[in-house]
Coordinates of C-alpha atoms in Angstrom, one line a residue:
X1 CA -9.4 81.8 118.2
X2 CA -8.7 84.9 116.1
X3 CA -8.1 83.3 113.2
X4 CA -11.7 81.7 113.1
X5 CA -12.7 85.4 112.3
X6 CA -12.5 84.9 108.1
X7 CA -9.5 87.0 106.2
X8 CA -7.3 87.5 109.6
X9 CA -4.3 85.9 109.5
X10 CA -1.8 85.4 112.7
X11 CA 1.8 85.0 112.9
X12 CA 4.7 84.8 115.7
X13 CA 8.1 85.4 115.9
X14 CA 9.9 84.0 119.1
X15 CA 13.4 84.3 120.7
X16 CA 13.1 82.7 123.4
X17 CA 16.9 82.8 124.9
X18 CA 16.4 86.7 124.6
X19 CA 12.7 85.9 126.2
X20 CA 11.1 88.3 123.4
X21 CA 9.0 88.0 120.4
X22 CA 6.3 90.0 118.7
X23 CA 2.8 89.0 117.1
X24 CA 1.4 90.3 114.3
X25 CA -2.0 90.3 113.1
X26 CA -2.7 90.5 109.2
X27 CA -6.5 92.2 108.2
X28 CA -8.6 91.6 105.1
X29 CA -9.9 94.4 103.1
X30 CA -12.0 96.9 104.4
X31 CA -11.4 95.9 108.0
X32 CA -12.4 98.7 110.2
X33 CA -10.6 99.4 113.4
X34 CA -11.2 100.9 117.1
X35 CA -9.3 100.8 120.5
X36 CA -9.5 101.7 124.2
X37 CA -6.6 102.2 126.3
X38 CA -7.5 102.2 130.1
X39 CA -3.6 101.7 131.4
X40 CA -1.9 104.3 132.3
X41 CA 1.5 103.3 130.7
X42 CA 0.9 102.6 127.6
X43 CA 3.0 102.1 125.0
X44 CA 2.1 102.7 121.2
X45 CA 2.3 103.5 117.7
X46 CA 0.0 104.7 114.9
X47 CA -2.8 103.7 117.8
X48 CA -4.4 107.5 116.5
X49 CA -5.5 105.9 113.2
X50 CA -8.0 103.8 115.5
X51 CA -9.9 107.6 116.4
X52 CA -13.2 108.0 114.4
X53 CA -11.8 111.1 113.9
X54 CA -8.9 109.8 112.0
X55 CA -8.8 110.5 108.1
X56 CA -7.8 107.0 107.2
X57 CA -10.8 104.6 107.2
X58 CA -9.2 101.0 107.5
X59 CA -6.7 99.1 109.3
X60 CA -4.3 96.7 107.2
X61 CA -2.5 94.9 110.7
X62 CA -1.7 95.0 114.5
X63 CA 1.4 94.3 115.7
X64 CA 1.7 93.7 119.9
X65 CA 5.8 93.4 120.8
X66 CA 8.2 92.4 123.2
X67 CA 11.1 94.9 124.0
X68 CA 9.2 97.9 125.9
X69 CA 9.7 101.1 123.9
X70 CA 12.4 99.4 121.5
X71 CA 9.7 97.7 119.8
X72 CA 7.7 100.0 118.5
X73 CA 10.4 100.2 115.7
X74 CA 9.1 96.5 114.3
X75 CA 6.3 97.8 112.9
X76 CA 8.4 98.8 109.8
X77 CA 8.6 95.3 109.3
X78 CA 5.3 94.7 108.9
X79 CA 4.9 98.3 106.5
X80 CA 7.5 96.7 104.5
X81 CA 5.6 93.8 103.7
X82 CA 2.2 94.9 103.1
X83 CA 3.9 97.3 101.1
X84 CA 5.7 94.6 98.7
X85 CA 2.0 93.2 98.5
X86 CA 0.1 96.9 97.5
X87 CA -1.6 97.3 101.1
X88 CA -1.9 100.1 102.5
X89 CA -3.3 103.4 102.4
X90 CA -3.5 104.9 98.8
X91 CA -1.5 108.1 98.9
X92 CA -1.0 107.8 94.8
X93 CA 2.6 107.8 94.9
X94 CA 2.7 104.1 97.2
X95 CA 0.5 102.4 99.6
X96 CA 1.1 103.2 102.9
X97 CA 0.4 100.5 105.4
X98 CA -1.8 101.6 108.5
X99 CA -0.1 99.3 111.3
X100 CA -1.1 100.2 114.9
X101 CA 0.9 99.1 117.4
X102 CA 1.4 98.5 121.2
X103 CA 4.6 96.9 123.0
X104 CA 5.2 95.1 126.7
X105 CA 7.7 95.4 128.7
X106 CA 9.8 92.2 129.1
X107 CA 13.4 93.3 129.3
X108 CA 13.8 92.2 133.3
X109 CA 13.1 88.2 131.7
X110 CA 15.6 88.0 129.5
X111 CA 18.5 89.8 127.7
X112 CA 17.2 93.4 128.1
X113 CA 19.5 94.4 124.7
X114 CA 17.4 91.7 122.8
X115 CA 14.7 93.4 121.3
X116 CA 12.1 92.5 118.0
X117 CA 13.2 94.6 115.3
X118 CA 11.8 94.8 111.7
X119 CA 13.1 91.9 110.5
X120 CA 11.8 89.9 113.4
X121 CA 8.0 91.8 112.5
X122 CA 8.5 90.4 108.8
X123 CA 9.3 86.9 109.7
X124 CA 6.4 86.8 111.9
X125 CA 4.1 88.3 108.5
X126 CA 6.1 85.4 106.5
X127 CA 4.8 83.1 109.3
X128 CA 1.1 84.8 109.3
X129 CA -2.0 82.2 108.6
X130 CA -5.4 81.7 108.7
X131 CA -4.7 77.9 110.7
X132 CA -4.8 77.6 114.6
X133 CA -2.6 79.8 116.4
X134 CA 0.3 78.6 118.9
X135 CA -0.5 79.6 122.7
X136 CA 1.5 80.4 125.8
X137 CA 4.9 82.0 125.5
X138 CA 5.6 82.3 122.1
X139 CA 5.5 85.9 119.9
X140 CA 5.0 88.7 122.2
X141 CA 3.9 86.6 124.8
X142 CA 7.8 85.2 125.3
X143 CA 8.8 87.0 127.9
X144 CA 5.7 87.5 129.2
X145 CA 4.6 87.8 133.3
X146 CA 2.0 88.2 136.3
X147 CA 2.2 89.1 139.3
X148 CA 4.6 91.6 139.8
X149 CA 4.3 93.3 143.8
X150 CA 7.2 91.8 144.9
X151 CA 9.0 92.4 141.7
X152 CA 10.1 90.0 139.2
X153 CA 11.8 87.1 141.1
X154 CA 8.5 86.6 142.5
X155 CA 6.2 86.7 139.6
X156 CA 5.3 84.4 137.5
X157 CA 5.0 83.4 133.6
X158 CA 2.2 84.1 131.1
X159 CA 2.0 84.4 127.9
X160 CA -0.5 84.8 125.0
X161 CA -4.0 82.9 124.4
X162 CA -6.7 82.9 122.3
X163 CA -10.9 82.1 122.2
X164 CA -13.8 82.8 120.3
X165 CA -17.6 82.7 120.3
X166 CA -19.9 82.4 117.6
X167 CA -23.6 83.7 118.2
X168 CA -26.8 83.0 116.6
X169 CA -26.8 84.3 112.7
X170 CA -23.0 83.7 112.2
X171 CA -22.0 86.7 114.2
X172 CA -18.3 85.4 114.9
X173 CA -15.9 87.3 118.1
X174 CA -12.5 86.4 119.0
X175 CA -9.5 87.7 121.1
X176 CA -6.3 87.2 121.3
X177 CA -4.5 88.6 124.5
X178 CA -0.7 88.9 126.0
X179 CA -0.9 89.5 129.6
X180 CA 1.9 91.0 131.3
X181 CA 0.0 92.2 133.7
X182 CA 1.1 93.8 137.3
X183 CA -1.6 91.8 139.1
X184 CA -2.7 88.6 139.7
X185 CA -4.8 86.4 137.2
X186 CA -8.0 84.4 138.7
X187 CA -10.3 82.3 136.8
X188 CA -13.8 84.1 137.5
X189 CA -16.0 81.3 137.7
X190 CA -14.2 79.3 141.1
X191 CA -12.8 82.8 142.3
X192 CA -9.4 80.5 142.2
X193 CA -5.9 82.3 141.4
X194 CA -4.1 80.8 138.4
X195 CA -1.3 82.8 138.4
X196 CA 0.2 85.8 140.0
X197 CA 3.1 87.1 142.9
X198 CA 4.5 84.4 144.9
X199 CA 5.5 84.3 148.8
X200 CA 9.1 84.3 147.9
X201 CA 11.3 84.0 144.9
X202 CA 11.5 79.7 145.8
X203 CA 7.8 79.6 147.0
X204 CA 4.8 78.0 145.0
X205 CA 2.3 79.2 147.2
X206 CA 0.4 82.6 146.1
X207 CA 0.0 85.8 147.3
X208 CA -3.4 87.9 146.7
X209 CA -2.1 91.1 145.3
X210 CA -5.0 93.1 145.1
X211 CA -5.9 92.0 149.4
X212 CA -1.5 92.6 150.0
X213 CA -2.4 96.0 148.8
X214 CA -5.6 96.5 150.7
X215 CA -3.7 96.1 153.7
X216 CA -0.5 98.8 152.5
X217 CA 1.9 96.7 151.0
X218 CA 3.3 98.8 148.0
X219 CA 5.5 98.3 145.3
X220 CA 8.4 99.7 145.4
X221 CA 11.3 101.0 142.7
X222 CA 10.5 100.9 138.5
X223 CA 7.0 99.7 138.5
X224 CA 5.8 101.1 134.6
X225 CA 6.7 97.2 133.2
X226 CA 3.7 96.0 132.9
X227 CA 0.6 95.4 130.2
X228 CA -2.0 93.4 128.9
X229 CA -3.1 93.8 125.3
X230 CA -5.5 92.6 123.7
X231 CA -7.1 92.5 119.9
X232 CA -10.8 91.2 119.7
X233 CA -11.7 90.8 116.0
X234 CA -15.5 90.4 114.9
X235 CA -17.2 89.9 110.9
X236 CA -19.9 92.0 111.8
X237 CA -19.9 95.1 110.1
X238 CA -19.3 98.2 112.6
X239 CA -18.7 101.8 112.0
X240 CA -15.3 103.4 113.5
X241 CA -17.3 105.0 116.5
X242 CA -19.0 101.2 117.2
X243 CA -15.7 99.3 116.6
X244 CA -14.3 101.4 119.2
X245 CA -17.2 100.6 121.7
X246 CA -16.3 97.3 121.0
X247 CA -13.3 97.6 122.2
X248 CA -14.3 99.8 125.5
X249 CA -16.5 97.0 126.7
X250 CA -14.1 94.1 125.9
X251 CA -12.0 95.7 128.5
X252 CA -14.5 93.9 130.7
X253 CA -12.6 90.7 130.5
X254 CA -9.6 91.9 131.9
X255 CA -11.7 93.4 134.7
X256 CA -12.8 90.0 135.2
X257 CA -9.7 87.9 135.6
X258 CA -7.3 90.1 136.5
X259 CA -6.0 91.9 139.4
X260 CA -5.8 94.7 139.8
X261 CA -5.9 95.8 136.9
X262 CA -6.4 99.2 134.6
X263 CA -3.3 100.7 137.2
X264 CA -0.8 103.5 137.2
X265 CA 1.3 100.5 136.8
X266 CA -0.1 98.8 133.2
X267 CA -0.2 99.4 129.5
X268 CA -3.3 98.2 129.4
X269 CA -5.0 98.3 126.0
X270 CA -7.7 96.8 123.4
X271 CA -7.7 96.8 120.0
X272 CA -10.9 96.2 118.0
X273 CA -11.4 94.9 114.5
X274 CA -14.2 94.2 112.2
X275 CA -14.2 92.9 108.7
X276 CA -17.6 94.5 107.9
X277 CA -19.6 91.0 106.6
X278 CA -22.6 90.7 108.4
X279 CA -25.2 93.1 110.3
X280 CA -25.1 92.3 113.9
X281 CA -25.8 94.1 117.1
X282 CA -23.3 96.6 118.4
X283 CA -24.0 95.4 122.5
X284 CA -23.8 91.7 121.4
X285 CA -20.9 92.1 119.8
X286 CA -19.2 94.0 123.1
X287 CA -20.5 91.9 125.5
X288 CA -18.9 88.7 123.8
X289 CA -15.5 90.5 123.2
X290 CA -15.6 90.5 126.9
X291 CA -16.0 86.9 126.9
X292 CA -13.3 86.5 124.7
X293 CA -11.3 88.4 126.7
X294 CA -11.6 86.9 129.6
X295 CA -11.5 83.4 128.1
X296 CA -7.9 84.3 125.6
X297 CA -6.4 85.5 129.3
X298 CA -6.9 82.3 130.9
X299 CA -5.6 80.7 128.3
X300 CA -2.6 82.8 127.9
X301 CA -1.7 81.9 131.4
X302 CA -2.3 78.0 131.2
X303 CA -0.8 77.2 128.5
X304 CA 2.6 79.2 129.2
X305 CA 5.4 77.4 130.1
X306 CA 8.0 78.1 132.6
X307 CA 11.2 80.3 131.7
X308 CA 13.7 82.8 132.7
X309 CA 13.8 81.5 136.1
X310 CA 10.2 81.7 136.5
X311 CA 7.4 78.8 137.1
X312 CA 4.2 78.9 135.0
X313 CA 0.1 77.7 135.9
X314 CA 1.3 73.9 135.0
X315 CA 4.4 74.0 138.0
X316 CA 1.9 74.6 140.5
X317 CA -0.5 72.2 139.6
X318 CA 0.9 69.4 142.0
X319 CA 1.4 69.2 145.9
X320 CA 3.0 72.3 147.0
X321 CA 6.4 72.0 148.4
X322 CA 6.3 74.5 150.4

């Protein structure tokens, strides 16, 4: 999980009657930080401090929300308490956090005038640890779903997981993910779909999305509600340019488990992060944020649990009924 990475801390904050929450994700010094965004609705804050090109060299946290555009504002909670601590940016007259930032949309779930807000983003920094980190639909991955052709009745719920690899050497890569996605999720070593769009709104029975649309079936009204985000942390010790590498082939998780995927339709996003410990290879280090990846997603949709009307991986795990 992320937290096996050493110095980052993870914390949640959950409402779940409003089906909402955020995550936030607390750096060590010197953490450096890249990202990727290969969605095409995206939504984000302070993600331009990733760029190699960016005058500020490090990254103090990350903070994936609930509440589509609504939530971006939550990130002051976080700046305020990094602040209270002295983290941030030295700009000699105060510290000023550097906080990227990327939000789902989840206000179809729930109540849509229940967003996170600052003091929602604080809670979850009071909440932050180094320990194991709580799975399914909790933080941002509250009102979190998959499988959206047919709209929401007919999805189903997610959340947010996390894995981790350690390689030979003590190279150490983890990801956390909240998948929200528009497509289906299907575990790529059986080919079997986990979660995704249902028959109809009472059905447990599956519906490819990817072969529907092969054949023209289109979605139609508001379709821009729909992301998965992931962070992959590593402690190897990567430049700006290679951190955000890192995050271009961890992409290659989502690739594998879900779809489609990378649409006109998602937010899709990865955020990369290394604490700068250990020399380690740059393609390594990619290739297992993949694996992460692809790991944290399956585990974001198994261990969610069912809510707002909608059924998660465990309700379809005995006979259908129909």
């Amino acid at each position: 999980m992320l937290t096996t990475i050493p110095g980052i801390r993870v914390g949640h904050a959950t409402d779940a009657k409003g089906c909402t929450g955020c995550t936030v994700v607390l750096c060590p010094e010197g953490t450096v930080g890249g990202a990727d965004v290969r969605g095409s609705a995206a939504g984000t804050r302070e993600l331009d401090a990733l760029s190699p090109l960016h005058l500020v060299p490090y990254v103090h946290g990350v903070l994936l929300a609930g509440g589509s555009a609504f939530g971006l504002d939550a990130a002051a909670g976080v700046m305020q308490y990094l602040e209270e601590r002295g983290i941030g940016f030295d700009v000699q007259v105060t510290r000023v956090p550097i906080v990227p930032t990327a939000i789902l949309f989840d206000l179809r779930l729930g109540d849509a005038r229940v967003r996170p807000d600052p003091r929602m983003a604080y809670a979850a920094c009071q909440q932050a640890s180094t320990g194991p980190i709580p799975e399914g639909s909790i933080g941002a991955g509250t009102g979190a779903t998959v499988g959206k052709l047919f709209g929401i009745t007919q999805a189903m719920k997610s959340g947010l997981g996390t894995a981790g690899v350690t390689l030979p050497g003590g190279v150490m890569v983890a990801a956390l993910a909240v998948v929200n996605a528009f497509g289906d999720v299907r575990d790529p070593l059986t080919g079997q779909l986990l979660a995704g769009a249902r028959e109809t709104p009472d059905s447990r029975r599956l519906v490819d999305t990817a072969a529907a649309m092969r054949v023209g079936v289109v979605r139609r009204g508001y379709d821009a509600e729909n992301t998965t985000l992931a962070v992959v942390a590593t402690n190897a010790r990567l430049t700006k340019v290679q951190a955000t590498k890192m995050a271009q082939m961890a992409h290659q998780g989502m690739v594998r488990t879900i779809a489609p995927v990378h649409t006109t339709l998602d937010g899709d996003l990865a955020i990369a992060l290394a604490t700068g410990e250990i020399e380690a290879d740059l393609n390594a280090v990619g290739l297992t944020a993949a694996d992460a990846v692809a790991e944290a997603i399956l585990r974001a949709v198994k261990t969610a649990t069912a809510l707002g009307g909608l059924p998660a991986w465990a309700d379809l795990q005995g006979p259908p009924s129909r």
